[in-house]
Amino acid sequence: MHVVTQWLNRLGLRGRGLVIGIPYFWYLLFFLIPFVFVLKIALSEAAYSVPPFTDLTEWAEGALKITLNLANFDYIFSDSLYVTAYLNSVRIAAISTLLTLLVGYPMAYAIARAERSWRAPLLMLVILPFWTSFLIRVYAWMSLLQDNGLVNSVLMNIGIIDSPIRILNTDFAVFLGIVYSYLPFMILPLYSTLEKMDLSLLEAAEDLGCRPFKAFWRITLPLSLPGIIAGCLLVFIPAVGEFVIPELLGGPDTLMIGKVLWQEFFSNRDWPVASAVAIALLLLLVIPIMIFQHVQAKQQEAEKR
């Protein structure tokens, strides 16, 4: 133990440095190193071997030869299939995120304004679906939405429809599955923000003659913006690369980049192209977020001045 302490001290990892260094170590171990491996595969060529890609380096005539193949990136951006899959994934994820926000905000607001004795049980009900396998929950929606499922049966029994309507294998089913699956990720950050809000601001607005809706629009909504942004990011980012929900609820006509990525890896066994798709997807998500955070940081600095 003493040797480990001395080693950490030599690296400058003690006290505050150690606390800050742990997240960076986690980031290095579980993001940067896997990213480098995926990038290495994306810059290689497909091969009929195990693993199914070529090495980037080789010794030739006593010299180290490095071969980088950029054709994989050119291929995915020149093929309309991949471009359409990226755009369709962003569209479905954006609509699903908006729907999740519209459903989750009232629920988070209601929980935050409930009696303190009720908040923990209500939050437990929000988290309760996580105790069941994600795959089982999606399969349950398949049985509910099929032509002879519970939803069509109820609609026909109460006289709204005369014959079963097609719900499964549509974009609506994908939206429904994403909203249901990722709703807790929207509610929890919203609740955390709304629960900490100073209610005396609303009381002051009411004393000054502000109507409830206007007070919500001018006070509650702006103060809950950090929770809205956090919840939207937690829903949008995984929804863009979602594979299980569009595969099971959307059917073969629902084109999303997660399905294309799976097909390239396991059906076509073209790991370099699949890795290039994954790298492009990562950049598609990370770059806008970094730009947004940079602009937000500048705005906060300007407000402090």
PDB file of C-alpha atoms in Angstrom:
ATOM      1  CA  MET A   1       0.000   0.000   0.000  1.00  0.00           C
ATOM      2  CA  HIS A   2       2.876   2.373   0.829  1.00  0.00           C
ATOM      3  CA  VAL A   3       4.464   1.632  -2.570  1.00  0.00           C
ATOM      4  CA  VAL A   4       1.186   2.470  -4.361  1.00  0.00           C
ATOM      5  CA  THR A   5       0.954   5.750  -2.434  1.00  0.00           C
ATOM      6  CA  GLN A   6       4.506   6.700  -3.407  1.00  0.00           C
ATOM      7  CA  TRP A   7       3.792   5.867  -7.052  1.00  0.00           C
ATOM      8  CA  LEU A   8       0.654   8.032  -7.043  1.00  0.00           C
ATOM      9  CA  ASN A   9       2.568  10.901  -5.425  1.00  0.00           C
ATOM     10  CA  ARG A  10       5.236  10.761  -8.124  1.00  0.00           C
ATOM     11  CA  LEU A  11       2.517  11.093 -10.763  1.00  0.00           C
ATOM     12  CA  GLY A  12       1.024  14.046  -8.911  1.00  0.00           C
ATOM     13  CA  LEU A  13      -2.136  12.070  -8.117  1.00  0.00           C
ATOM     14  CA  ARG A  14      -2.858  13.001  -4.545  1.00  0.00           C
ATOM     15  CA  GLY A  15      -5.652  14.895  -2.909  1.00  0.00           C
ATOM     16  CA  ARG A  16      -7.506  16.956  -5.487  1.00  0.00           C
ATOM     17  CA  GLY A  17      -5.423  15.553  -8.334  1.00  0.00           C
ATOM     18  CA  LEU A  18      -6.469  12.017  -7.452  1.00  0.00           C
ATOM     19  CA  VAL A  19     -10.152  12.938  -7.343  1.00  0.00           C
ATOM     20  CA  ILE A  20      -9.914  14.625 -10.739  1.00  0.00           C
ATOM     21  CA  GLY A  21      -7.749  11.847 -12.169  1.00  0.00           C
ATOM     22  CA  ILE A  22     -10.234   9.042 -11.512  1.00  0.00           C
ATOM     23  CA  PRO A  23     -12.849  10.298 -14.062  1.00  0.00           C
ATOM     24  CA  TYR A  24     -10.080  10.896 -16.612  1.00  0.00           C
ATOM     25  CA  PHE A  25      -8.815   7.347 -16.068  1.00  0.00           C
ATOM     26  CA  TRP A  26     -12.349   6.017 -16.556  1.00  0.00           C
ATOM     27  CA  TYR A  27     -12.682   8.131 -19.715  1.00  0.00           C
ATOM     28  CA  LEU A  28      -9.359   6.797 -21.029  1.00  0.00           C
ATOM     29  CA  LEU A  29     -10.125   3.166 -20.228  1.00  0.00           C
ATOM     30  CA  PHE A  30     -13.711   2.944 -21.458  1.00  0.00           C
ATOM     31  CA  PHE A  31     -13.839   5.526 -24.258  1.00  0.00           C
ATOM     32  CA  LEU A  32     -10.508   6.553 -25.740  1.00  0.00           C
ATOM     33  CA  ILE A  33      -8.921   3.089 -25.890  1.00  0.00           C
ATOM     34  CA  PRO A  34     -12.015   1.412 -27.468  1.00  0.00           C
ATOM     35  CA  PHE A  35     -12.313   4.402 -29.821  1.00  0.00           C
ATOM     36  CA  VAL A  36      -8.720   3.911 -30.996  1.00  0.00           C
ATOM     37  CA  PHE A  37      -9.393   0.217 -31.692  1.00  0.00           C
ATOM     38  CA  VAL A  38     -12.548   1.021 -33.668  1.00  0.00           C
ATOM     39  CA  LEU A  39     -10.724   3.751 -35.602  1.00  0.00           C
ATOM     40  CA  LYS A  40      -7.933   1.287 -36.392  1.00  0.00           C
ATOM     41  CA  ILE A  41     -10.464  -1.152 -37.862  1.00  0.00           C
ATOM     42  CA  ALA A  42     -12.192   1.665 -39.802  1.00  0.00           C
ATOM     43  CA  LEU A  43      -8.876   2.545 -41.485  1.00  0.00           C
ATOM     44  CA  SER A  44      -8.162  -1.050 -42.506  1.00  0.00           C
ATOM     45  CA  GLU A  45      -9.441  -3.200 -45.368  1.00  0.00           C
ATOM     46  CA  ALA A  46     -11.857  -6.107 -45.228  1.00  0.00           C
ATOM     47  CA  ALA A  47     -10.282  -9.549 -45.436  1.00  0.00           C
ATOM     48  CA  TYR A  48     -11.358 -13.190 -45.393  1.00  0.00           C
ATOM     49  CA  SER A  49      -9.557 -13.961 -42.155  1.00  0.00           C
ATOM     50  CA  VAL A  50      -9.937 -13.920 -38.403  1.00  0.00           C
ATOM     51  CA  PRO A  51     -10.288 -11.101 -37.516  1.00  0.00           C
ATOM     52  CA  PRO A  52     -11.863 -10.003 -40.855  1.00  0.00           C
ATOM     53  CA  PHE A  53      -9.639  -6.965 -41.485  1.00  0.00           C
ATOM     54  CA  THR A  54      -6.040  -6.273 -42.436  1.00  0.00           C
ATOM     55  CA  ASP A  55      -3.285  -4.823 -40.268  1.00  0.00           C
ATOM     56  CA  LEU A  56      -2.357  -1.176 -40.668  1.00  0.00           C
ATOM     57  CA  THR A  57       1.347  -1.832 -40.222  1.00  0.00           C
ATOM     58  CA  GLU A  58       3.753  -4.348 -41.695  1.00  0.00           C
ATOM     59  CA  TRP A  59       7.495  -4.785 -42.106  1.00  0.00           C
ATOM     60  CA  ALA A  60       8.591  -4.585 -45.736  1.00  0.00           C
ATOM     61  CA  GLU A  61      12.269  -4.697 -46.725  1.00  0.00           C
ATOM     62  CA  GLY A  62      13.415  -3.730 -43.235  1.00  0.00           C
ATOM     63  CA  ALA A  63      11.082  -0.718 -43.001  1.00  0.00           C
ATOM     64  CA  LEU A  64       7.792  -0.163 -41.253  1.00  0.00           C
ATOM     65  CA  LYS A  65       4.981   0.367 -43.754  1.00  0.00           C
ATOM     66  CA  ILE A  66       1.729   2.016 -42.609  1.00  0.00           C
ATOM     67  CA  THR A  67      -1.350   1.692 -44.831  1.00  0.00           C
ATOM     68  CA  LEU A  68      -4.416   3.798 -44.037  1.00  0.00           C
ATOM     69  CA  ASN A  69      -7.587   3.063 -45.985  1.00  0.00           C
ATOM     70  CA  LEU A  70      -9.896   6.096 -46.155  1.00  0.00           C
ATOM     71  CA  ALA A  71     -12.126   4.470 -48.752  1.00  0.00           C
ATOM     72  CA  ASN A  72     -14.492   3.196 -46.053  1.00  0.00           C
ATOM     73  CA  PHE A  73     -15.441   6.739 -45.025  1.00  0.00           C
ATOM     74  CA  ASP A  74     -15.768   7.808 -48.650  1.00  0.00           C
ATOM     75  CA  TYR A  75     -18.014   4.812 -49.259  1.00  0.00           C
ATOM     76  CA  ILE A  76     -20.481   5.475 -46.444  1.00  0.00           C
ATOM     77  CA  PHE A  77     -20.849   9.166 -47.364  1.00  0.00           C
ATOM     78  CA  SER A  78     -21.238   8.471 -51.090  1.00  0.00           C
ATOM     79  CA  ASP A  79     -23.790   5.673 -50.673  1.00  0.00           C
ATOM     80  CA  SER A  80     -27.350   7.000 -50.282  1.00  0.00           C
ATOM     81  CA  LEU A  81     -28.269   4.078 -48.011  1.00  0.00           C
ATOM     82  CA  TYR A  82     -26.010   5.269 -45.190  1.00  0.00           C
ATOM     83  CA  VAL A  83     -26.881   8.947 -45.630  1.00  0.00           C
ATOM     84  CA  THR A  84     -30.587   8.124 -45.548  1.00  0.00           C
ATOM     85  CA  ALA A  85     -30.092   5.930 -42.487  1.00  0.00           C
ATOM     86  CA  TYR A  86     -28.254   8.729 -40.642  1.00  0.00           C
ATOM     87  CA  LEU A  87     -30.898  11.330 -41.497  1.00  0.00           C
ATOM     88  CA  ASN A  88     -33.769   8.994 -40.657  1.00  0.00           C
ATOM     89  CA  SER A  89     -32.144   8.107 -37.323  1.00  0.00           C
ATOM     90  CA  VAL A  90     -31.796  11.788 -36.409  1.00  0.00           C
ATOM     91  CA  ARG A  91     -35.412  12.429 -37.437  1.00  0.00           C
ATOM     92  CA  ILE A  92     -36.836   9.551 -35.410  1.00  0.00           C
ATOM     93  CA  ALA A  93     -34.633  10.363 -32.411  1.00  0.00           C
ATOM     94  CA  ALA A  94     -35.573  14.071 -32.497  1.00  0.00           C
ATOM     95  CA  ILE A  95     -39.323  13.382 -32.719  1.00  0.00           C
ATOM     96  CA  SER A  96     -39.080  10.729 -30.007  1.00  0.00           C
ATOM     97  CA  THR A  97     -37.135  13.124 -27.761  1.00  0.00           C
ATOM     98  CA  LEU A  98     -39.772  15.823 -28.212  1.00  0.00           C
ATOM     99  CA  LEU A  99     -42.581  13.369 -27.430  1.00  0.00           C
ATOM    100  CA  THR A 100     -40.680  12.095 -24.390  1.00  0.00           C
ATOM    101  CA  LEU A 101     -40.290  15.680 -23.167  1.00  0.00           C
ATOM    102  CA  LEU A 102     -44.005  16.391 -23.630  1.00  0.00           C
ATOM    103  CA  VAL A 103     -44.896  13.270 -21.644  1.00  0.00           C
ATOM    104  CA  GLY A 104     -42.111  13.457 -19.062  1.00  0.00           C
ATOM    105  CA  TYR A 105     -42.296  17.133 -18.104  1.00  0.00           C
ATOM    106  CA  PRO A 106     -45.824  17.000 -16.605  1.00  0.00           C
ATOM    107  CA  MET A 107     -44.932  13.797 -14.766  1.00  0.00           C
ATOM    108  CA  ALA A 108     -41.710  15.286 -13.344  1.00  0.00           C
ATOM    109  CA  TYR A 109     -43.561  18.486 -12.411  1.00  0.00           C
ATOM    110  CA  ALA A 110     -46.310  16.537 -10.657  1.00  0.00           C
ATOM    111  CA  ILE A 111     -43.789  14.459  -8.683  1.00  0.00           C
ATOM    112  CA  ALA A 112     -41.777  17.563  -7.707  1.00  0.00           C
ATOM    113  CA  ARG A 113     -44.930  19.305  -6.436  1.00  0.00           C
ATOM    114  CA  ALA A 114     -46.333  16.266  -4.628  1.00  0.00           C
ATOM    115  CA  GLU A 115     -46.113  15.812  -0.869  1.00  0.00           C
ATOM    116  CA  ARG A 116     -42.633  14.790   0.270  1.00  0.00           C
ATOM    117  CA  SER A 117     -43.943  11.495   1.594  1.00  0.00           C
ATOM    118  CA  TRP A 118     -45.235  10.634  -1.910  1.00  0.00           C
ATOM    119  CA  ARG A 119     -42.162  11.614  -3.922  1.00  0.00           C
ATOM    120  CA  ALA A 120     -40.052   8.531  -3.192  1.00  0.00           C
ATOM    121  CA  PRO A 121     -42.853   6.049  -4.070  1.00  0.00           C
ATOM    122  CA  LEU A 122     -43.661   7.964  -7.263  1.00  0.00           C
ATOM    123  CA  LEU A 123     -40.013   7.970  -8.303  1.00  0.00           C
ATOM    124  CA  MET A 124     -39.868   4.259  -7.542  1.00  0.00           C
ATOM    125  CA  LEU A 125     -42.754   3.713  -9.972  1.00  0.00           C
ATOM    126  CA  VAL A 126     -40.807   5.618 -12.625  1.00  0.00           C
ATOM    127  CA  ILE A 127     -37.690   3.472 -12.100  1.00  0.00           C
ATOM    128  CA  LEU A 128     -39.613   0.201 -11.657  1.00  0.00           C
ATOM    129  CA  PRO A 129     -39.570  -0.785 -15.395  1.00  0.00           C
ATOM    130  CA  PHE A 130     -35.760  -0.926 -15.212  1.00  0.00           C
ATOM    131  CA  TRP A 131     -36.123  -4.004 -13.003  1.00  0.00           C
ATOM    132  CA  THR A 132     -37.366  -5.889 -16.064  1.00  0.00           C
ATOM    133  CA  SER A 133     -35.212  -6.793 -19.042  1.00  0.00           C
ATOM    134  CA  PHE A 134     -35.250  -4.163 -21.781  1.00  0.00           C
ATOM    135  CA  LEU A 135     -35.706  -6.865 -24.425  1.00  0.00           C
ATOM    136  CA  ILE A 136     -38.692  -8.390 -22.598  1.00  0.00           C
ATOM    137  CA  ARG A 137     -40.384  -4.986 -22.376  1.00  0.00           C
ATOM    138  CA  VAL A 138     -39.981  -4.428 -26.122  1.00  0.00           C
ATOM    139  CA  TYR A 139     -41.316  -7.918 -26.859  1.00  0.00           C
ATOM    140  CA  ALA A 140     -44.318  -7.105 -24.637  1.00  0.00           C
ATOM    141  CA  TRP A 141     -45.098  -4.109 -26.839  1.00  0.00           C
ATOM    142  CA  MET A 142     -44.962  -6.397 -29.885  1.00  0.00           C
ATOM    143  CA  SER A 143     -47.764  -8.531 -28.441  1.00  0.00           C
ATOM    144  CA  LEU A 144     -49.765  -5.441 -27.466  1.00  0.00           C
ATOM    145  CA  LEU A 145     -49.521  -3.713 -30.864  1.00  0.00           C
ATOM    146  CA  GLN A 146     -50.003  -6.630 -33.260  1.00  0.00           C
ATOM    147  CA  ASP A 147     -53.233  -6.977 -35.258  1.00  0.00           C
ATOM    148  CA  ASN A 148     -54.835  -9.342 -32.736  1.00  0.00           C
ATOM    149  CA  GLY A 149     -53.173  -7.686 -29.757  1.00  0.00           C
ATOM    150  CA  LEU A 150     -54.695  -5.963 -26.758  1.00  0.00           C
ATOM    151  CA  VAL A 151     -54.720  -2.446 -28.267  1.00  0.00           C
ATOM    152  CA  ASN A 152     -56.693  -3.430 -31.378  1.00  0.00           C
ATOM    153  CA  SER A 153     -59.006  -5.653 -29.325  1.00  0.00           C
ATOM    154  CA  VAL A 154     -59.888  -2.813 -26.943  1.00  0.00           C
ATOM    155  CA  LEU A 155     -60.414  -0.334 -29.796  1.00  0.00           C
ATOM    156  CA  MET A 156     -62.759  -2.763 -31.591  1.00  0.00           C
ATOM    157  CA  ASN A 157     -64.664  -3.664 -28.410  1.00  0.00           C
ATOM    158  CA  ILE A 158     -65.449  -0.036 -27.603  1.00  0.00           C
ATOM    159  CA  GLY A 159     -66.475   0.631 -31.211  1.00  0.00           C
ATOM    160  CA  ILE A 160     -63.722   3.056 -32.295  1.00  0.00           C
ATOM    161  CA  ILE A 161     -62.598   0.811 -35.172  1.00  0.00           C
ATOM    162  CA  ASP A 162     -64.319  -1.976 -37.092  1.00  0.00           C
ATOM    163  CA  SER A 163     -61.224  -3.948 -38.092  1.00  0.00           C
ATOM    164  CA  PRO A 164     -57.662  -4.141 -36.770  1.00  0.00           C
ATOM    165  CA  ILE A 165     -55.401  -1.273 -37.775  1.00  0.00           C
ATOM    166  CA  ARG A 166     -51.721  -1.666 -38.534  1.00  0.00           C
ATOM    167  CA  ILE A 167     -49.727  -0.354 -35.577  1.00  0.00           C
ATOM    168  CA  LEU A 168     -46.810  -2.759 -35.399  1.00  0.00           C
ATOM    169  CA  ASN A 169     -44.027  -2.324 -37.993  1.00  0.00           C
ATOM    170  CA  THR A 170     -44.673   1.425 -38.308  1.00  0.00           C
ATOM    171  CA  ASP A 171     -42.832   4.573 -37.249  1.00  0.00           C
ATOM    172  CA  PHE A 172     -45.550   5.161 -34.648  1.00  0.00           C
ATOM    173  CA  ALA A 173     -44.616   1.898 -32.925  1.00  0.00           C
ATOM    174  CA  VAL A 174     -40.953   2.963 -32.922  1.00  0.00           C
ATOM    175  CA  PHE A 175     -41.861   6.341 -31.383  1.00  0.00           C
ATOM    176  CA  LEU A 176     -43.981   4.603 -28.773  1.00  0.00           C
ATOM    177  CA  GLY A 177     -41.230   2.125 -27.907  1.00  0.00           C
ATOM    178  CA  ILE A 178     -38.551   4.815 -27.560  1.00  0.00           C
ATOM    179  CA  VAL A 179     -40.772   7.088 -25.456  1.00  0.00           C
ATOM    180  CA  TYR A 180     -41.702   4.212 -23.148  1.00  0.00           C
ATOM    181  CA  SER A 181     -38.148   2.895 -22.836  1.00  0.00           C
ATOM    182  CA  TYR A 182     -36.364   6.214 -22.286  1.00  0.00           C
ATOM    183  CA  LEU A 183     -39.035   8.104 -20.329  1.00  0.00           C
ATOM    184  CA  PRO A 184     -37.226   7.666 -16.961  1.00  0.00           C
ATOM    185  CA  PHE A 185     -34.103   9.284 -18.442  1.00  0.00           C
ATOM    186  CA  MET A 186     -36.197  12.388 -19.127  1.00  0.00           C
ATOM    187  CA  ILE A 187     -38.135  12.438 -15.861  1.00  0.00           C
ATOM    188  CA  LEU A 188     -35.224  12.049 -13.422  1.00  0.00           C
ATOM    189  CA  PRO A 189     -33.122  15.097 -14.470  1.00  0.00           C
ATOM    190  CA  LEU A 190     -36.287  17.183 -14.826  1.00  0.00           C
ATOM    191  CA  TYR A 191     -37.432  16.193 -11.348  1.00  0.00           C
ATOM    192  CA  SER A 192     -34.004  16.983  -9.906  1.00  0.00           C
ATOM    193  CA  THR A 193     -34.181  20.503 -11.368  1.00  0.00           C
ATOM    194  CA  LEU A 194     -37.827  21.207 -10.532  1.00  0.00           C
ATOM    195  CA  GLU A 195     -37.532  19.880  -6.992  1.00  0.00           C
ATOM    196  CA  LYS A 196     -34.762  22.392  -6.182  1.00  0.00           C
ATOM    197  CA  MET A 197     -36.642  25.392  -7.582  1.00  0.00           C
ATOM    198  CA  ASP A 198     -37.428  28.228  -5.163  1.00  0.00           C
ATOM    199  CA  LEU A 199     -41.230  28.321  -4.896  1.00  0.00           C
ATOM    200  CA  SER A 200     -41.126  31.798  -3.382  1.00  0.00           C
ATOM    201  CA  LEU A 201     -40.541  33.111  -6.910  1.00  0.00           C
ATOM    202  CA  LEU A 202     -43.944  31.793  -7.960  1.00  0.00           C
ATOM    203  CA  GLU A 203     -45.542  33.254  -4.843  1.00  0.00           C
ATOM    204  CA  ALA A 204     -43.998  36.646  -5.620  1.00  0.00           C
ATOM    205  CA  ALA A 205     -45.268  36.449  -9.210  1.00  0.00           C
ATOM    206  CA  GLU A 206     -48.750  35.581  -7.966  1.00  0.00           C
ATOM    207  CA  ASP A 207     -48.710  38.520  -5.538  1.00  0.00           C
ATOM    208  CA  LEU A 208     -47.826  40.807  -8.455  1.00  0.00           C
ATOM    209  CA  GLY A 209     -50.873  39.590 -10.411  1.00  0.00           C
ATOM    210  CA  CYS A 210     -49.151  37.091 -12.712  1.00  0.00           C
ATOM    211  CA  ARG A 211     -51.456  34.309 -13.904  1.00  0.00           C
ATOM    212  CA  PRO A 212     -50.376  30.681 -13.280  1.00  0.00           C
ATOM    213  CA  PHE A 213     -49.696  29.861 -16.932  1.00  0.00           C
ATOM    214  CA  LYS A 214     -47.666  33.032 -17.461  1.00  0.00           C
ATOM    215  CA  ALA A 215     -45.735  32.376 -14.237  1.00  0.00           C
ATOM    216  CA  PHE A 216     -44.950  28.867 -15.492  1.00  0.00           C
ATOM    217  CA  TRP A 217     -43.833  30.213 -18.883  1.00  0.00           C
ATOM    218  CA  ARG A 218     -41.725  33.059 -17.488  1.00  0.00           C
ATOM    219  CA  ILE A 219     -40.301  31.440 -14.311  1.00  0.00           C
ATOM    220  CA  THR A 220     -40.661  27.666 -14.057  1.00  0.00           C
ATOM    221  CA  LEU A 221     -39.789  26.768 -17.646  1.00  0.00           C
ATOM    222  CA  PRO A 222     -36.600  28.908 -17.876  1.00  0.00           C
ATOM    223  CA  LEU A 223     -35.370  27.661 -14.484  1.00  0.00           C
ATOM    224  CA  SER A 224     -35.952  24.055 -15.537  1.00  0.00           C
ATOM    225  CA  LEU A 225     -33.970  24.495 -18.771  1.00  0.00           C
ATOM    226  CA  PRO A 226     -30.861  22.643 -17.440  1.00  0.00           C
ATOM    227  CA  GLY A 227     -33.042  19.623 -16.663  1.00  0.00           C
ATOM    228  CA  ILE A 228     -34.677  19.822 -20.092  1.00  0.00           C
ATOM    229  CA  ILE A 229     -31.292  19.898 -21.836  1.00  0.00           C
ATOM    230  CA  ALA A 230     -29.933  17.012 -19.740  1.00  0.00           C
ATOM    231  CA  GLY A 231     -33.045  14.898 -20.278  1.00  0.00           C
ATOM    232  CA  CYS A 232     -33.127  15.561 -24.029  1.00  0.00           C
ATOM    233  CA  LEU A 233     -29.467  14.574 -24.386  1.00  0.00           C
ATOM    234  CA  LEU A 234     -29.982  11.401 -22.348  1.00  0.00           C
ATOM    235  CA  VAL A 235     -32.843  10.406 -24.657  1.00  0.00           C
ATOM    236  CA  PHE A 236     -31.623  11.682 -28.031  1.00  0.00           C
ATOM    237  CA  ILE A 237     -28.086  10.253 -27.973  1.00  0.00           C
ATOM    238  CA  PRO A 238     -28.989   6.568 -27.389  1.00  0.00           C
ATOM    239  CA  ALA A 239     -32.122   6.871 -29.559  1.00  0.00           C
ATOM    240  CA  VAL A 240     -30.049   7.796 -32.631  1.00  0.00           C
ATOM    241  CA  GLY A 241     -28.117   4.533 -32.440  1.00  0.00           C
ATOM    242  CA  GLU A 242     -31.041   2.406 -31.242  1.00  0.00           C
ATOM    243  CA  PHE A 243     -31.209  -1.071 -32.775  1.00  0.00           C
ATOM    244  CA  VAL A 244     -33.593  -3.274 -30.771  1.00  0.00           C
ATOM    245  CA  ILE A 245     -36.681  -1.033 -30.912  1.00  0.00           C
ATOM    246  CA  PRO A 246     -36.636  -0.325 -34.683  1.00  0.00           C
ATOM    247  CA  GLU A 247     -35.772  -3.958 -35.387  1.00  0.00           C
ATOM    248  CA  LEU A 248     -38.643  -5.420 -33.343  1.00  0.00           C
ATOM    249  CA  LEU A 249     -41.295  -2.689 -33.519  1.00  0.00           C
ATOM    250  CA  GLY A 250     -40.398  -0.953 -36.767  1.00  0.00           C
ATOM    251  CA  GLY A 251     -39.942  -3.922 -39.039  1.00  0.00           C
ATOM    252  CA  PRO A 252     -37.868  -4.103 -42.229  1.00  0.00           C
ATOM    253  CA  ASP A 253     -39.056  -0.754 -43.635  1.00  0.00           C
ATOM    254  CA  THR A 254     -37.686   1.285 -40.705  1.00  0.00           C
ATOM    255  CA  LEU A 255     -34.186   2.323 -41.708  1.00  0.00           C
ATOM    256  CA  MET A 256     -31.980   3.457 -38.823  1.00  0.00           C
ATOM    257  CA  ILE A 257     -28.225   3.539 -38.561  1.00  0.00           C
ATOM    258  CA  GLY A 258     -28.211   1.074 -35.648  1.00  0.00           C
ATOM    259  CA  LYS A 259     -29.763  -1.599 -37.878  1.00  0.00           C
ATOM    260  CA  VAL A 260     -27.334  -0.826 -40.696  1.00  0.00           C
ATOM    261  CA  LEU A 261     -24.416  -1.076 -38.281  1.00  0.00           C
ATOM    262  CA  TRP A 262     -25.578  -4.471 -37.014  1.00  0.00           C
ATOM    263  CA  GLN A 263     -26.030  -5.787 -40.568  1.00  0.00           C
ATOM    264  CA  GLU A 264     -22.532  -4.677 -41.585  1.00  0.00           C
ATOM    265  CA  PHE A 265     -20.957  -6.345 -38.547  1.00  0.00           C
ATOM    266  CA  PHE A 266     -22.868  -9.628 -38.396  1.00  0.00           C
ATOM    267  CA  SER A 267     -24.532 -10.199 -41.787  1.00  0.00           C
ATOM    268  CA  ASN A 268     -21.974  -8.767 -44.215  1.00  0.00           C
ATOM    269  CA  ARG A 269     -19.020  -9.228 -41.826  1.00  0.00           C
ATOM    270  CA  ASP A 270     -17.531  -6.012 -43.205  1.00  0.00           C
ATOM    271  CA  TRP A 271     -15.947  -4.764 -39.998  1.00  0.00           C
ATOM    272  CA  PRO A 272     -14.030  -1.844 -41.548  1.00  0.00           C
ATOM    273  CA  VAL A 273     -17.192  -0.329 -43.066  1.00  0.00           C
ATOM    274  CA  ALA A 274     -19.141  -1.007 -39.862  1.00  0.00           C
ATOM    275  CA  SER A 275     -16.426   0.695 -37.815  1.00  0.00           C
ATOM    276  CA  ALA A 276     -16.467   3.675 -40.176  1.00  0.00           C
ATOM    277  CA  VAL A 277     -20.241   3.890 -39.684  1.00  0.00           C
ATOM    278  CA  ALA A 278     -19.734   3.833 -35.896  1.00  0.00           C
ATOM    279  CA  ILE A 279     -17.041   6.556 -36.040  1.00  0.00           C
ATOM    280  CA  ALA A 280     -19.237   8.762 -38.234  1.00  0.00           C
ATOM    281  CA  LEU A 281     -22.170   8.243 -35.856  1.00  0.00           C
ATOM    282  CA  LEU A 282     -20.012   9.218 -32.886  1.00  0.00           C
ATOM    283  CA  LEU A 283     -18.837  12.395 -34.612  1.00  0.00           C
ATOM    284  CA  LEU A 284     -22.408  13.167 -35.649  1.00  0.00           C
ATOM    285  CA  LEU A 285     -23.392  13.184 -31.975  1.00  0.00           C
ATOM    286  CA  VAL A 286     -20.286  14.554 -30.262  1.00  0.00           C
ATOM    287  CA  ILE A 287     -19.454  17.551 -32.475  1.00  0.00           C
ATOM    288  CA  PRO A 288     -22.858  19.315 -32.158  1.00  0.00           C
ATOM    289  CA  ILE A 289     -22.827  18.711 -28.384  1.00  0.00           C
ATOM    290  CA  MET A 290     -19.332  20.196 -28.073  1.00  0.00           C
ATOM    291  CA  ILE A 291     -20.381  23.243 -30.117  1.00  0.00           C
ATOM    292  CA  PHE A 292     -23.493  23.667 -27.973  1.00  0.00           C
ATOM    293  CA  GLN A 293     -21.489  23.443 -24.746  1.00  0.00           C
ATOM    294  CA  HIS A 294     -18.954  25.979 -26.082  1.00  0.00           C
ATOM    295  CA  VAL A 295     -21.703  28.457 -26.989  1.00  0.00           C
ATOM    296  CA  GLN A 296     -23.429  27.894 -23.641  1.00  0.00           C
ATOM    297  CA  ALA A 297     -20.184  28.487 -21.741  1.00  0.00           C
ATOM    298  CA  LYS A 298     -19.655  31.759 -23.612  1.00  0.00           C
ATOM    299  CA  GLN A 299     -23.193  32.868 -22.782  1.00  0.00           C
ATOM    300  CA  GLN A 300     -22.652  32.111 -19.102  1.00  0.00           C
ATOM    301  CA  GLU A 301     -19.406  34.107 -19.093  1.00  0.00           C
ATOM    302  CA  ALA A 302     -21.179  37.008 -20.769  1.00  0.00           C
ATOM    303  CA  GLU A 303     -23.960  36.917 -18.161  1.00  0.00           C
ATOM    304  CA  LYS A 304     -21.417  36.981 -15.296  1.00  0.00           C
ATOM    305  CA  ARG A 305     -19.827  40.101 -16.741  1.00  0.00           C
TER     306      ARG A 305
END
